[in-house]
């Protein structure tokens, strides 16, 4: 069970430690690899019970596949409850680039257990990322 001192960050770190998964702290949160995927837990010090786990950059978007990627994101978003796909645009070395990210978001409360939410998020994100790839073929 969560308590008032538990945060999304502490719950994920506990889960990772229990499962022998190495975590790397970054400016925005915690990176870790699981099931062959690179996850990023966003940490918001102003909202520590907000759980946002992402799979960043699951697909590189180009001008040629932009519409197809956007439609696959929309389809995926209709199929999943708390997992959402988004097209993230950024600038890299002066060039406009874009990639698809999938994200699991949930507010933590006293009824949520660490293992339950983290395992469900990881499973849902991997399934959604694989489904996204299938939508492109």
PDB file of C-alpha atoms in Angstrom:
ATOM      1  CA  UNK A   1       0.000   0.000   0.000  1.00  0.00           C
ATOM      2  CA  UNK A   2       1.141   3.547  -0.562  1.00  0.00           C
ATOM      3  CA  UNK A   3       1.567   5.962   2.290  1.00  0.00           C
ATOM      4  CA  UNK A   4       1.850   9.716   2.421  1.00  0.00           C
ATOM      5  CA  UNK A   5       5.656   9.470   2.153  1.00  0.00           C
ATOM      6  CA  UNK A   6       5.539   7.243  -0.943  1.00  0.00           C
ATOM      7  CA  UNK A   7       6.020   8.934  -4.283  1.00  0.00           C
ATOM      8  CA  UNK A   8       5.951   7.603  -7.823  1.00  0.00           C
ATOM      9  CA  UNK A   9       9.740   7.797  -7.786  1.00  0.00           C
ATOM     10  CA  UNK A  10      10.161   5.854  -4.534  1.00  0.00           C
ATOM     11  CA  UNK A  11       7.657   3.200  -5.602  1.00  0.00           C
ATOM     12  CA  UNK A  12       9.425   2.598  -8.909  1.00  0.00           C
ATOM     13  CA  UNK A  13      12.856   2.523  -7.263  1.00  0.00           C
ATOM     14  CA  UNK A  14      11.563  -0.071  -4.776  1.00  0.00           C
ATOM     15  CA  UNK A  15      10.116  -2.165  -7.599  1.00  0.00           C
ATOM     16  CA  UNK A  16      13.338  -2.007  -9.617  1.00  0.00           C
ATOM     17  CA  UNK A  17      15.464  -2.943  -6.612  1.00  0.00           C
ATOM     18  CA  UNK A  18      13.196  -5.923  -5.821  1.00  0.00           C
ATOM     19  CA  UNK A  19      13.535  -7.117  -9.427  1.00  0.00           C
ATOM     20  CA  UNK A  20      17.272  -6.503  -9.767  1.00  0.00           C
ATOM     21  CA  UNK A  21      16.853  -3.807 -12.405  1.00  0.00           C
ATOM     22  CA  UNK A  22      19.450  -1.023 -12.473  1.00  0.00           C
ATOM     23  CA  UNK A  23      18.099   2.527 -12.444  1.00  0.00           C
ATOM     24  CA  UNK A  24      19.905   5.600 -13.789  1.00  0.00           C
ATOM     25  CA  UNK A  25      18.875   8.981 -12.461  1.00  0.00           C
ATOM     26  CA  UNK A  26      18.573  11.811 -14.985  1.00  0.00           C
ATOM     27  CA  UNK A  27      17.567  15.465 -14.834  1.00  0.00           C
ATOM     28  CA  UNK A  28      13.930  14.584 -15.552  1.00  0.00           C
ATOM     29  CA  UNK A  29      13.568  11.288 -13.729  1.00  0.00           C
ATOM     30  CA  UNK A  30      14.729   7.691 -13.801  1.00  0.00           C
ATOM     31  CA  UNK A  31      15.828   5.571 -16.772  1.00  0.00           C
ATOM     32  CA  UNK A  32      15.830   1.796 -16.708  1.00  0.00           C
ATOM     33  CA  UNK A  33      15.809  -1.095 -19.153  1.00  0.00           C
ATOM     34  CA  UNK A  34      13.275  -3.890 -18.906  1.00  0.00           C
ATOM     35  CA  UNK A  35      12.116  -6.522 -21.384  1.00  0.00           C
ATOM     36  CA  UNK A  36      14.465  -5.048 -23.995  1.00  0.00           C
ATOM     37  CA  UNK A  37      12.918  -1.571 -23.800  1.00  0.00           C
ATOM     38  CA  UNK A  38      14.308   1.690 -22.408  1.00  0.00           C
ATOM     39  CA  UNK A  39      11.852   3.280 -19.942  1.00  0.00           C
ATOM     40  CA  UNK A  40      11.798   6.769 -18.488  1.00  0.00           C
ATOM     41  CA  UNK A  41       9.909   7.627 -15.298  1.00  0.00           C
ATOM     42  CA  UNK A  42       9.253  11.367 -15.184  1.00  0.00           C
ATOM     43  CA  UNK A  43       9.598  12.860 -11.724  1.00  0.00           C
ATOM     44  CA  UNK A  44       7.696  16.017 -10.813  1.00  0.00           C
ATOM     45  CA  UNK A  45       8.747  17.295  -7.382  1.00  0.00           C
ATOM     46  CA  UNK A  46       5.614  19.491  -7.323  1.00  0.00           C
ATOM     47  CA  UNK A  47       3.340  16.488  -7.926  1.00  0.00           C
ATOM     48  CA  UNK A  48       5.132  13.441  -6.466  1.00  0.00           C
ATOM     49  CA  UNK A  49       2.079  11.145  -6.647  1.00  0.00           C
ATOM     50  CA  UNK A  50       1.704  11.599 -10.390  1.00  0.00           C
ATOM     51  CA  UNK A  51       3.001   8.427 -12.037  1.00  0.00           C
ATOM     52  CA  UNK A  52       4.186   8.964 -15.629  1.00  0.00           C
ATOM     53  CA  UNK A  53       6.162   6.119 -17.175  1.00  0.00           C
ATOM     54  CA  UNK A  54       7.178   6.395 -20.833  1.00  0.00           C
ATOM     55  CA  UNK A  55       8.804   4.476 -23.627  1.00  0.00           C
ATOM     56  CA  UNK A  56      10.498   7.317 -25.487  1.00  0.00           C
ATOM     57  CA  UNK A  57      11.370   7.231 -29.154  1.00  0.00           C
ATOM     58  CA  UNK A  58       9.776   3.928 -30.158  1.00  0.00           C
ATOM     59  CA  UNK A  59       9.560   5.102 -33.775  1.00  0.00           C
ATOM     60  CA  UNK A  60      11.443   7.765 -35.730  1.00  0.00           C
ATOM     61  CA  UNK A  61       9.065   9.996 -37.645  1.00  0.00           C
ATOM     62  CA  UNK A  62      10.036  11.455 -41.005  1.00  0.00           C
ATOM     63  CA  UNK A  63       8.209  13.679 -43.474  1.00  0.00           C
ATOM     64  CA  UNK A  64       7.440  10.550 -45.474  1.00  0.00           C
ATOM     65  CA  UNK A  65       5.844   8.557 -42.623  1.00  0.00           C
ATOM     66  CA  UNK A  66       4.403  11.443 -40.563  1.00  0.00           C
ATOM     67  CA  UNK A  67       0.748  10.843 -41.521  1.00  0.00           C
ATOM     68  CA  UNK A  68       1.054   7.077 -41.033  1.00  0.00           C
ATOM     69  CA  UNK A  69       2.665   7.566 -37.592  1.00  0.00           C
ATOM     70  CA  UNK A  70      -0.012  10.050 -36.557  1.00  0.00           C
ATOM     71  CA  UNK A  71      -2.811   7.698 -37.620  1.00  0.00           C
ATOM     72  CA  UNK A  72      -1.163   4.785 -35.764  1.00  0.00           C
ATOM     73  CA  UNK A  73      -0.977   6.984 -32.631  1.00  0.00           C
ATOM     74  CA  UNK A  74      -4.676   7.822 -32.938  1.00  0.00           C
ATOM     75  CA  UNK A  75      -5.632   4.168 -33.393  1.00  0.00           C
ATOM     76  CA  UNK A  76      -3.523   3.131 -30.427  1.00  0.00           C
ATOM     77  CA  UNK A  77      -5.064   5.838 -28.232  1.00  0.00           C
ATOM     78  CA  UNK A  78      -8.563   4.488 -28.950  1.00  0.00           C
ATOM     79  CA  UNK A  79      -7.512   0.966 -27.989  1.00  0.00           C
ATOM     80  CA  UNK A  80      -5.901   1.675 -24.604  1.00  0.00           C
ATOM     81  CA  UNK A  81      -7.191   3.241 -21.407  1.00  0.00           C
ATOM     82  CA  UNK A  82      -4.227   4.850 -19.648  1.00  0.00           C
ATOM     83  CA  UNK A  83      -1.543   4.301 -22.286  1.00  0.00           C
ATOM     84  CA  UNK A  84      -1.299   7.043 -24.852  1.00  0.00           C
ATOM     85  CA  UNK A  85       0.893   7.496 -27.900  1.00  0.00           C
ATOM     86  CA  UNK A  86       2.107  10.906 -28.961  1.00  0.00           C
ATOM     87  CA  UNK A  87       4.215  12.349 -31.687  1.00  0.00           C
ATOM     88  CA  UNK A  88       6.983  14.295 -29.957  1.00  0.00           C
ATOM     89  CA  UNK A  89       8.774  16.951 -31.994  1.00  0.00           C
ATOM     90  CA  UNK A  90      12.151  18.326 -30.975  1.00  0.00           C
ATOM     91  CA  UNK A  91      15.182  20.047 -32.394  1.00  0.00           C
ATOM     92  CA  UNK A  92      18.476  18.182 -32.696  1.00  0.00           C
ATOM     93  CA  UNK A  93      21.579  19.905 -34.024  1.00  0.00           C
ATOM     94  CA  UNK A  94      19.427  22.538 -35.701  1.00  0.00           C
ATOM     95  CA  UNK A  95      17.193  19.998 -37.442  1.00  0.00           C
ATOM     96  CA  UNK A  96      13.507  19.392 -36.730  1.00  0.00           C
ATOM     97  CA  UNK A  97      13.001  15.788 -35.709  1.00  0.00           C
ATOM     98  CA  UNK A  98      10.119  13.768 -34.340  1.00  0.00           C
ATOM     99  CA  UNK A  99       9.529  10.410 -32.721  1.00  0.00           C
ATOM    100  CA  UNK A 100       6.646   8.496 -31.218  1.00  0.00           C
ATOM    101  CA  UNK A 101       6.494   8.023 -27.465  1.00  0.00           C
ATOM    102  CA  UNK A 102       4.036   5.914 -25.489  1.00  0.00           C
ATOM    103  CA  UNK A 103       3.124   6.954 -21.985  1.00  0.00           C
ATOM    104  CA  UNK A 104       1.301   5.420 -18.995  1.00  0.00           C
ATOM    105  CA  UNK A 105      -0.107   8.005 -16.582  1.00  0.00           C
ATOM    106  CA  UNK A 106      -1.957   7.545 -13.313  1.00  0.00           C
ATOM    107  CA  UNK A 107      -2.453   9.303 -10.004  1.00  0.00           C
ATOM    108  CA  UNK A 108      -1.272   7.226  -7.044  1.00  0.00           C
ATOM    109  CA  UNK A 109      -3.439   6.881  -3.963  1.00  0.00           C
ATOM    110  CA  UNK A 110      -3.664   4.702  -0.875  1.00  0.00           C
ATOM    111  CA  UNK A 111      -5.220   1.802  -2.802  1.00  0.00           C
ATOM    112  CA  UNK A 112      -2.375   1.372  -5.276  1.00  0.00           C
ATOM    113  CA  UNK A 113       0.461  -1.038  -4.621  1.00  0.00           C
ATOM    114  CA  UNK A 114       3.903  -0.619  -6.125  1.00  0.00           C
ATOM    115  CA  UNK A 115       4.229  -3.970  -7.814  1.00  0.00           C
ATOM    116  CA  UNK A 116       0.723  -3.766  -9.236  1.00  0.00           C
ATOM    117  CA  UNK A 117       1.037  -0.351 -10.885  1.00  0.00           C
ATOM    118  CA  UNK A 118       4.631  -0.700 -12.101  1.00  0.00           C
ATOM    119  CA  UNK A 119       4.100  -4.183 -13.547  1.00  0.00           C
ATOM    120  CA  UNK A 120       0.859  -3.124 -15.201  1.00  0.00           C
ATOM    121  CA  UNK A 121       2.497  -0.008 -16.668  1.00  0.00           C
ATOM    122  CA  UNK A 122       5.480  -1.931 -18.035  1.00  0.00           C
ATOM    123  CA  UNK A 123       3.264  -4.638 -19.548  1.00  0.00           C
ATOM    124  CA  UNK A 124       0.848  -2.118 -21.065  1.00  0.00           C
ATOM    125  CA  UNK A 125       3.616   0.025 -22.535  1.00  0.00           C
ATOM    126  CA  UNK A 126       5.420  -2.904 -24.137  1.00  0.00           C
ATOM    127  CA  UNK A 127       2.142  -4.229 -25.545  1.00  0.00           C
ATOM    128  CA  UNK A 128       1.225  -0.777 -26.897  1.00  0.00           C
ATOM    129  CA  UNK A 129       4.669  -0.264 -28.468  1.00  0.00           C
ATOM    130  CA  UNK A 130       4.447  -3.647 -30.181  1.00  0.00           C
ATOM    131  CA  UNK A 131       0.896  -2.888 -31.314  1.00  0.00           C
ATOM    132  CA  UNK A 132       2.085   0.457 -32.707  1.00  0.00           C
ATOM    133  CA  UNK A 133       4.713  -1.351 -34.791  1.00  0.00           C
ATOM    134  CA  UNK A 134       2.010  -3.743 -36.066  1.00  0.00           C
ATOM    135  CA  UNK A 135      -0.164  -0.815 -37.104  1.00  0.00           C
ATOM    136  CA  UNK A 136       2.620   0.402 -39.383  1.00  0.00           C
ATOM    137  CA  UNK A 137       2.905  -2.853 -41.323  1.00  0.00           C
TER     138      UNK A 137
END
